[in-house]
PDB file of C-alpha atoms in Angstrom:
ATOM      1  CA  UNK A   1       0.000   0.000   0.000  1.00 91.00           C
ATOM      2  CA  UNK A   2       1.533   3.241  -1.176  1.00 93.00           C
ATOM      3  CA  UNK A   3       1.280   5.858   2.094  1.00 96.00           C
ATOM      4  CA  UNK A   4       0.261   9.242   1.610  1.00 97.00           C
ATOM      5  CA  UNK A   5       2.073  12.037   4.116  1.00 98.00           C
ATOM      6  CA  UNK A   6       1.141  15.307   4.315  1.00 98.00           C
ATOM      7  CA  UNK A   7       2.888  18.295   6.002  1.00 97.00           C
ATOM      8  CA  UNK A   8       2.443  20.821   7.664  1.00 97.00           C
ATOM      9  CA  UNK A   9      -0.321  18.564  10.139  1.00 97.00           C
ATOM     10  CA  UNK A  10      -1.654  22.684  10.356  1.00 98.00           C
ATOM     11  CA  UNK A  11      -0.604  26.271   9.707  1.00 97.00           C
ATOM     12  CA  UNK A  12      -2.201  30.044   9.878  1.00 97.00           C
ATOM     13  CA  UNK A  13      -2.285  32.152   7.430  1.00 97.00           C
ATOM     14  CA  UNK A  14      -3.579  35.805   7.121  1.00 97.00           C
ATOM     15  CA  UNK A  15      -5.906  36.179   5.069  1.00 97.00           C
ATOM     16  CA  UNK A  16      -4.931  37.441   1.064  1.00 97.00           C
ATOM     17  CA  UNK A  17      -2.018  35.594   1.885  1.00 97.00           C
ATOM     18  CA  UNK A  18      -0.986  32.051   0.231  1.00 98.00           C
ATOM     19  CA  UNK A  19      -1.363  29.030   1.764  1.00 98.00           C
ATOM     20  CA  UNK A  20       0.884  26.004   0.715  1.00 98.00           C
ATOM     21  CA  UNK A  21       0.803  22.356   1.543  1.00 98.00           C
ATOM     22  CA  UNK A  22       2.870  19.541   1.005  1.00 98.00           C
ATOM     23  CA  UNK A  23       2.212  15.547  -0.099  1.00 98.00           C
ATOM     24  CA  UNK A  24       4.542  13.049  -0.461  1.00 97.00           C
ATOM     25  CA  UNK A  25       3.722   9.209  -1.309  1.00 96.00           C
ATOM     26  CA  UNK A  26       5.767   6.760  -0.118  1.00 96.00           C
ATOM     27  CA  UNK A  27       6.362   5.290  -3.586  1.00 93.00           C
ATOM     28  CA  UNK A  28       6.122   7.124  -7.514  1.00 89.00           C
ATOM     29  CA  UNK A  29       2.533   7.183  -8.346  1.00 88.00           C
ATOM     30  CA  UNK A  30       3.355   7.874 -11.934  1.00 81.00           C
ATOM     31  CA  UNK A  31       1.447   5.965 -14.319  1.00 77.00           C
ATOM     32  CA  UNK A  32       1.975   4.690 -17.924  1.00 71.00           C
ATOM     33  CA  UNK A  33       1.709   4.732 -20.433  1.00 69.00           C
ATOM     34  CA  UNK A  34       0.290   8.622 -20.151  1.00 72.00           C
ATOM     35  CA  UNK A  35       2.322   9.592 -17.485  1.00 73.00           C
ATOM     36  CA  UNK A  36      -0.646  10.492 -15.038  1.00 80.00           C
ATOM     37  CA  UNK A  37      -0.403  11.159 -11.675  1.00 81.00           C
ATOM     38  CA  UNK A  38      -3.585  10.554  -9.988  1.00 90.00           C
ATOM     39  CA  UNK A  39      -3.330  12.255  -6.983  1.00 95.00           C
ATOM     40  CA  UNK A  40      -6.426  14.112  -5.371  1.00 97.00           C
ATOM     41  CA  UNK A  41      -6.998  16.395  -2.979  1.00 98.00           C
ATOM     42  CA  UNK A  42      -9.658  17.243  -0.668  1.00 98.00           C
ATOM     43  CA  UNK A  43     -11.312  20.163   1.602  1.00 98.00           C
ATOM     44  CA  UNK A  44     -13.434  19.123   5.019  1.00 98.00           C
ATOM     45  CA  UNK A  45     -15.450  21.674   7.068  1.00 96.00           C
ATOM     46  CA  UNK A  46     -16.542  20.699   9.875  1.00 93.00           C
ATOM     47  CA  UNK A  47     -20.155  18.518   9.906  1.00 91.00           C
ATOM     48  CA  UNK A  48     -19.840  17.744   6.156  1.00 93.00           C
ATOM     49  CA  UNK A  49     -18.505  14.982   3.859  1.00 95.00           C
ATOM     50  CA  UNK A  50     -15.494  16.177   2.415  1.00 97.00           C
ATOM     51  CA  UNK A  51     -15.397  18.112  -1.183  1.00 97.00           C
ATOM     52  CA  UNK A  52     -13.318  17.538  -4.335  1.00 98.00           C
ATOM     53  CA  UNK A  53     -11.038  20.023  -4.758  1.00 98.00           C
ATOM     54  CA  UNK A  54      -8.407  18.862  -7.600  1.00 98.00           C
ATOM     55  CA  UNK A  55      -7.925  15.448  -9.575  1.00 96.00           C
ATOM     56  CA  UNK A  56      -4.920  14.409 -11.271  1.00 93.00           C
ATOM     57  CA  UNK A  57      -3.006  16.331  -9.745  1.00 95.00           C
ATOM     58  CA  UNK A  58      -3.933  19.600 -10.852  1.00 95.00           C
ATOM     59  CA  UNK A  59      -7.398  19.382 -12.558  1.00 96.00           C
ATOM     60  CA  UNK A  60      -9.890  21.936 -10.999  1.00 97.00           C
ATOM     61  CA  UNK A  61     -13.287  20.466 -10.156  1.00 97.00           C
ATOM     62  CA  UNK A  62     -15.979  22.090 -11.432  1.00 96.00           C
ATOM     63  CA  UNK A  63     -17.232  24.942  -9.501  1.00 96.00           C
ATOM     64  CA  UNK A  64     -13.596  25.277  -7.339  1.00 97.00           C
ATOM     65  CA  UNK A  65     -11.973  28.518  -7.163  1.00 97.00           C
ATOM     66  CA  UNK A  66      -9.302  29.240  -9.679  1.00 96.00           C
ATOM     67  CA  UNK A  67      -7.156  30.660  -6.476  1.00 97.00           C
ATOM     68  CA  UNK A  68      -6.713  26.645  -5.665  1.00 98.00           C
ATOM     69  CA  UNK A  69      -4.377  24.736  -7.568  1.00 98.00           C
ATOM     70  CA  UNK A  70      -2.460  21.865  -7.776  1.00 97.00           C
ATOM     71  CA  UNK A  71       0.966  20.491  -8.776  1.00 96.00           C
ATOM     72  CA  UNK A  72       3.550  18.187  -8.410  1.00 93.00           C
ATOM     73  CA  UNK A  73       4.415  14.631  -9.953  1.00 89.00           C
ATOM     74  CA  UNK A  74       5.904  11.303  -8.596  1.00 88.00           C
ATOM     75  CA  UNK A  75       6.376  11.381  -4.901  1.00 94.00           C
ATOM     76  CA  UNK A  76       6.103  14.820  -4.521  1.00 96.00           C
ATOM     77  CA  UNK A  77       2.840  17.113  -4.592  1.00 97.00           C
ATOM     78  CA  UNK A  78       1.625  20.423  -4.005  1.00 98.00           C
ATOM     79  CA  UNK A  79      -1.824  22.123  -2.904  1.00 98.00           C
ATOM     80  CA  UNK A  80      -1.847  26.088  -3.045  1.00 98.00           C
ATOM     81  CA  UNK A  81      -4.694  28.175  -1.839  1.00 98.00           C
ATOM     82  CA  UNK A  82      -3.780  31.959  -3.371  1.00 98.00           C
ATOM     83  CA  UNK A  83      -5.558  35.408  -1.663  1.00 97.00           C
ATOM     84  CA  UNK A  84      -6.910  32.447   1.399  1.00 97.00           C
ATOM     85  CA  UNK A  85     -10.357  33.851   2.237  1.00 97.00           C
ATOM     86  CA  UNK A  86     -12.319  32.983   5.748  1.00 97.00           C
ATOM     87  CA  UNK A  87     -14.329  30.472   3.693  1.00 97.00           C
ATOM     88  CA  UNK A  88     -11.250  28.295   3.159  1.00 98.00           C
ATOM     89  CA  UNK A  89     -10.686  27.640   6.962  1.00 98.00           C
ATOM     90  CA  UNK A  90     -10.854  23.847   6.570  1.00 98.00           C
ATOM     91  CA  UNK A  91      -8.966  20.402   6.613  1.00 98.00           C
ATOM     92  CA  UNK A  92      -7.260  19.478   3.575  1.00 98.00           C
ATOM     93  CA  UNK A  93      -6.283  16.081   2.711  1.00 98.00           C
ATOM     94  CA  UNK A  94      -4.582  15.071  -0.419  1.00 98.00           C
ATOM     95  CA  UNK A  95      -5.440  11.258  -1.815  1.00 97.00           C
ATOM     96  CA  UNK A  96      -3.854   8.538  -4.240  1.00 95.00           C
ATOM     97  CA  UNK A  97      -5.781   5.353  -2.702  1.00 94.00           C
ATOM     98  CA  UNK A  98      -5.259   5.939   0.713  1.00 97.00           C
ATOM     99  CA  UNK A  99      -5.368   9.801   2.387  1.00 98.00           C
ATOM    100  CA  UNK A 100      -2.902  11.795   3.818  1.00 98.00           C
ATOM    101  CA  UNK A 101      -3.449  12.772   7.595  1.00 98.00           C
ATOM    102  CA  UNK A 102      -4.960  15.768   6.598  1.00 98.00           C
ATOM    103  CA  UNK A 103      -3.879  19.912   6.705  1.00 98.00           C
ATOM    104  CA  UNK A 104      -5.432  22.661   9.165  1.00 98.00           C
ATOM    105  CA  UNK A 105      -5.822  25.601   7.845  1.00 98.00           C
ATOM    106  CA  UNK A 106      -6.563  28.513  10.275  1.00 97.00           C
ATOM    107  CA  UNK A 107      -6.736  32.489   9.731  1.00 97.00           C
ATOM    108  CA  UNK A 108      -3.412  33.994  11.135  1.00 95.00           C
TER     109      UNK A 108
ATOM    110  CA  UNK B   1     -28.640  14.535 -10.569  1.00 95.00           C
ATOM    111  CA  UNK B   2     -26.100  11.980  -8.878  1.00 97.00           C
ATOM    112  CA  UNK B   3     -27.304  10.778  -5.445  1.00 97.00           C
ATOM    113  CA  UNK B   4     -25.567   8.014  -2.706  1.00 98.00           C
ATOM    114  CA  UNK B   5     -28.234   7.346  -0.659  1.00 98.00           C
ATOM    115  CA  UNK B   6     -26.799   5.331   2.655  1.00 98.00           C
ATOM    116  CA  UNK B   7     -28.833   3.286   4.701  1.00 98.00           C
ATOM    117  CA  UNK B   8     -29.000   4.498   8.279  1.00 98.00           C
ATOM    118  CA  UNK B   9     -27.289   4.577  11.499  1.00 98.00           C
ATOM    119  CA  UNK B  10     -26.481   1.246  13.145  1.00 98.00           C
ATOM    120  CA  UNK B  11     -25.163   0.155  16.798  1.00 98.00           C
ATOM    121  CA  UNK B  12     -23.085  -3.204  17.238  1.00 98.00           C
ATOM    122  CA  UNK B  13     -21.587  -5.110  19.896  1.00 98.00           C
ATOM    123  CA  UNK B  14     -17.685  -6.110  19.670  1.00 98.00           C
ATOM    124  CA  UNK B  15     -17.414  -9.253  17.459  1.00 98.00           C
ATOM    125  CA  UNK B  16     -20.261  -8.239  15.490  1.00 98.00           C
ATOM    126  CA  UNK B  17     -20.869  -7.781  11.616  1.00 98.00           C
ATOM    127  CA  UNK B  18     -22.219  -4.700  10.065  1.00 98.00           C
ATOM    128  CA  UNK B  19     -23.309  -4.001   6.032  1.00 98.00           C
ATOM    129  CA  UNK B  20     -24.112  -0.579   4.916  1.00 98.00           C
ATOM    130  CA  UNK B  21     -25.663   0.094   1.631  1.00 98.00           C
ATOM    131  CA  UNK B  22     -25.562   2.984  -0.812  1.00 98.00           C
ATOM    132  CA  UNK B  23     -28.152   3.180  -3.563  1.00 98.00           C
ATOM    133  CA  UNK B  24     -26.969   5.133  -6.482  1.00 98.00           C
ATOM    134  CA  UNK B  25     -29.135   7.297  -8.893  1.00 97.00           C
ATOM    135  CA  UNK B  26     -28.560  10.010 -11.177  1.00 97.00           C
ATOM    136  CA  UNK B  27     -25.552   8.526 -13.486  1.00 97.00           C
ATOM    137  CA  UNK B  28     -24.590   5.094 -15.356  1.00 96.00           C
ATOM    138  CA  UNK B  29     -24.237   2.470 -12.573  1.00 97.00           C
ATOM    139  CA  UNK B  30     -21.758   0.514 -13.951  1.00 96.00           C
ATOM    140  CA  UNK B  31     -19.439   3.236 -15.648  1.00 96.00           C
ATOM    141  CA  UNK B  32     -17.852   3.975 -12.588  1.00 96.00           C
ATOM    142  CA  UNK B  33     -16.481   2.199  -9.399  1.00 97.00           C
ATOM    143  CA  UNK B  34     -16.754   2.847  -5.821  1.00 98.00           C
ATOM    144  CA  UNK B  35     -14.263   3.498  -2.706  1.00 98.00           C
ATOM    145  CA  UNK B  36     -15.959   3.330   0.735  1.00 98.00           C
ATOM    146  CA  UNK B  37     -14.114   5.815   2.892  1.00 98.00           C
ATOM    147  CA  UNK B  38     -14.477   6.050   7.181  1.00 98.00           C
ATOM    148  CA  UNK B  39     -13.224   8.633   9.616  1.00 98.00           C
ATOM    149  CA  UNK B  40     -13.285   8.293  13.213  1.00 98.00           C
ATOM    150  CA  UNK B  41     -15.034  10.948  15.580  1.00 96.00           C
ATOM    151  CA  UNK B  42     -11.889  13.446  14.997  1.00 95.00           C
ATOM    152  CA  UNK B  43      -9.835  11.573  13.167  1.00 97.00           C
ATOM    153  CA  UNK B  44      -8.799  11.827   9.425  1.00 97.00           C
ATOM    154  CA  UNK B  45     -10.092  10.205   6.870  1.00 98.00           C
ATOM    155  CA  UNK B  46      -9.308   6.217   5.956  1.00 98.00           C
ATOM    156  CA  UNK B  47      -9.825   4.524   2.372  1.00 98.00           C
ATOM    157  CA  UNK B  48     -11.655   0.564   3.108  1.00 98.00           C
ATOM    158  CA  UNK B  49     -10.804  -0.416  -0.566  1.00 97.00           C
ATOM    159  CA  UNK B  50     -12.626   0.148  -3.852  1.00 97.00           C
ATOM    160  CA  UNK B  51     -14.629  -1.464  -6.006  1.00 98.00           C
ATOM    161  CA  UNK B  52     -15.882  -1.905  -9.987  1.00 97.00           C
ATOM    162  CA  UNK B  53     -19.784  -1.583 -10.415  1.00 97.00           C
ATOM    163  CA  UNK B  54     -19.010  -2.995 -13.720  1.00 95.00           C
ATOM    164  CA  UNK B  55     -17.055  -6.231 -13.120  1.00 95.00           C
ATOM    165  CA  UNK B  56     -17.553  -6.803  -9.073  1.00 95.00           C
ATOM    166  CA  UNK B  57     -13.482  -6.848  -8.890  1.00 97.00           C
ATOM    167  CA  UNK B  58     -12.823  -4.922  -5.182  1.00 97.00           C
ATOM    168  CA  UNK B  59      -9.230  -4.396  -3.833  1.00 96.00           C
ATOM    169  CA  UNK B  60      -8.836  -3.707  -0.593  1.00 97.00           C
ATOM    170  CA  UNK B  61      -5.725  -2.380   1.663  1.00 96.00           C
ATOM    171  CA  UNK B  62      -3.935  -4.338   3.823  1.00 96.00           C
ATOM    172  CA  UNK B  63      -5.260  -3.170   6.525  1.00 96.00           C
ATOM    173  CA  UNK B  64      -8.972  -4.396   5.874  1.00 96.00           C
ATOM    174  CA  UNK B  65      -8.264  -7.035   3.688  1.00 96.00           C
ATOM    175  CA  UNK B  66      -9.525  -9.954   5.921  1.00 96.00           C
ATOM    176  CA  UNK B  67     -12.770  -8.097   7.488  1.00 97.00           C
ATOM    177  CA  UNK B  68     -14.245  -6.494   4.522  1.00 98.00           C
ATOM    178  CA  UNK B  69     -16.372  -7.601   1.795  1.00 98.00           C
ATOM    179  CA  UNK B  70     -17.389  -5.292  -0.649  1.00 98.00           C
ATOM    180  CA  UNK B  71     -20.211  -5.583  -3.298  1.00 98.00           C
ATOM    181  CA  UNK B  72     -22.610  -4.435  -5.609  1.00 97.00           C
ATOM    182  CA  UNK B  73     -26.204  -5.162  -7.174  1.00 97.00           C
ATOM    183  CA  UNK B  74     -26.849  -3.656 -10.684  1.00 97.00           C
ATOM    184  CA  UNK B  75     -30.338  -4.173 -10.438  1.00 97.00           C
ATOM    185  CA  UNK B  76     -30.492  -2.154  -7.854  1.00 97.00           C
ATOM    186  CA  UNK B  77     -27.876   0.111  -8.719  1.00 98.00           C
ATOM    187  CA  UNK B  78     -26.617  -0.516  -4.990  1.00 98.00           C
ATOM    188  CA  UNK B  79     -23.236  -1.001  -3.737  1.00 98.00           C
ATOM    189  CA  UNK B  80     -22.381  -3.064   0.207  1.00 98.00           C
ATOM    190  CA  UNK B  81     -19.788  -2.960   2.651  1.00 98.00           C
ATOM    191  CA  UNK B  82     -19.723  -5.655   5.382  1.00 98.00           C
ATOM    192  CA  UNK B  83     -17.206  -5.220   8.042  1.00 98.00           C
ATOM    193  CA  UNK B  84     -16.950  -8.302  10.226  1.00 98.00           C
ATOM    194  CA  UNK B  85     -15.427  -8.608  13.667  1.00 98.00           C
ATOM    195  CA  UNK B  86     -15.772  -5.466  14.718  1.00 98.00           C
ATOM    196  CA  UNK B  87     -14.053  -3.817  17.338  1.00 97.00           C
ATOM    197  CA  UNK B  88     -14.298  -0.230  19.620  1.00 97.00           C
ATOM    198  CA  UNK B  89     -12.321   1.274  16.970  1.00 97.00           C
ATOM    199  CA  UNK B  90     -14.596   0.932  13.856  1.00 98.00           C
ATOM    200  CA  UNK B  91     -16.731   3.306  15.569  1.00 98.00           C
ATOM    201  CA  UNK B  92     -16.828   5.787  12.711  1.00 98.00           C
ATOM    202  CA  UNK B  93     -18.625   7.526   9.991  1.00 98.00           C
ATOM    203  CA  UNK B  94     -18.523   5.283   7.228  1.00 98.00           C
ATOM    204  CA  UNK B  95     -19.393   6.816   3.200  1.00 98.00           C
ATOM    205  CA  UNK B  96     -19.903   5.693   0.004  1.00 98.00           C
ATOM    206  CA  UNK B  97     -18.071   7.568  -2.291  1.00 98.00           C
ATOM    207  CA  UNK B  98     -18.638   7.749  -6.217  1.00 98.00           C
ATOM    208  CA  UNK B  99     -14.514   6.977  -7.772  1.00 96.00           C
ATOM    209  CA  UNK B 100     -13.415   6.731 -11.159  1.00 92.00           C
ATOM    210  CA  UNK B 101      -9.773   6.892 -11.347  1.00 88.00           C
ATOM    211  CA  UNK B 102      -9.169   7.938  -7.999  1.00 91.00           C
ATOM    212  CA  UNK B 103     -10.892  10.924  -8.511  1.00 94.00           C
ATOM    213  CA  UNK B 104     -13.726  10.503  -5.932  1.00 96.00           C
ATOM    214  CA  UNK B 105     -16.197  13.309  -6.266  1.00 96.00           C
ATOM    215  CA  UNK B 106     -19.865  12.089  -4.798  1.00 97.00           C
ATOM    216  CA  UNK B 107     -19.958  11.128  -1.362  1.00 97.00           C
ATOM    217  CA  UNK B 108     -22.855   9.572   0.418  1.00 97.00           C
ATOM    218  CA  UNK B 109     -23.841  11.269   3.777  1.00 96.00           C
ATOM    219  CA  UNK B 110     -22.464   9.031   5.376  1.00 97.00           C
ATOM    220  CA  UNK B 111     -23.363   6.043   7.835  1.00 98.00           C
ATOM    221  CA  UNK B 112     -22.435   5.925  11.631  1.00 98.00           C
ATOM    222  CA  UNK B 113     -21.572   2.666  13.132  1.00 98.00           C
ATOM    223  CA  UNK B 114     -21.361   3.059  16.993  1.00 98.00           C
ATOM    224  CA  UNK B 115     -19.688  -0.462  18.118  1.00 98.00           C
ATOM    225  CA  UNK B 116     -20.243  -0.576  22.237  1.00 97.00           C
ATOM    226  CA  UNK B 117     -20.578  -3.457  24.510  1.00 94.00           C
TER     227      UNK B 117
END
């Protein structure tokens, strides 16, 4: 089973500012022949199921802010949350199979 | 529109089974697959394994590989977890969540087992 780690495990940041998280897997979750990575990731508000941010690694859902985006390839991924608004107070989890611990975002 | 409806709440003993449902509606049963997903009163989230509405095929992790069954009735467009010998621990939220190449983007609202002597 490939593990999924995520770090920081929380940060603040004020708000307009950027917010960056990281997401390693424990092994390359490259795929051929297209050379996909299908890495996920995920925001969680308290009381509610959690919501699909990005696919693929950096494939906007529908209806997601354009100030979220996604990079990264291999072992190695990135979620950034541009100009972070009080809406995006959340948990963030990135995903290949299995989750990552999950991300805190707070308001600094 | 796509809707997971999960069947409702349930309360175990230790040693016990338990099989949640999730009826699907809104899409083409069988063109996608399905992970079922727990979390823990506040605790992260935890992938039980997927599988294909199409073929039946499930993979699991290692973790749950020998106390979960997962299946799925295309007449019914309905998908099952059973989760056998449960313990204090599987006390969780468990969902149903709509995956097609990892990209899981319709979740259930989810199904709390309580397991308590």
């Amino acid at each position: 089973d490939i593990v999924m780690t995520q770090s920081p495990d929380s940060l603040a940041v004020s708000l307009g500012e950027r917010a960056t998280i990281s997401c390693k897997s424990s092994q390359s979750i490259l795929k051929s022949p297209n050379n996909e990575n299908h890495l996920s990731w995920y925001q969680q508000k308290p009381g509610q199921p959690p919501k699909l941010l990005i696919y693929w690694t950096s494939v906007r859902e529908s209806g997601v802010p354009d100030r979220f985006s996604g990079s990264g390839s291999g072992t190695e991924f990135t979620l950034a949350i541009d100009n972070l608004q009080a809406e995006d107070v959340a948990v963030y989890y990135c995903q290949h199979e299995m989750f990552g611990q999950g991300t805190r975002v707070e308001i600094k | 529109q796509v809707q997971l409806e999960q069947s409702g709440a349930e309360v175990k003993k230790p040693g016990d089974s338990v099989k949640v449902s999730c009826k699907a509606s809104g899409y083409s049963f069988t063109s996608y697959g399905f992970s079922w997903v727990r979390q823990a009163p506040g605790q992260g989230l935890e992938w039980m394994g997927w599988i294909s509405a199409n073929h039946g095929r499930a993979n699991y992790p290692q973790k749950f590989r020998d106390r979960v069954t997962m299946t799925r009735d295309t007449s019914t467009n309905t998908v099952y977890m059973e989760l056998r010998s449960l313990r204090s621990d599987d006390t969780a939220v468990y969902y149903c969540v709509r995956d097609y190449s990892y990209r899981r983007d319709y979740w259930g609202q989810g199904t709390l087992v309580t397991v308590s002597s």
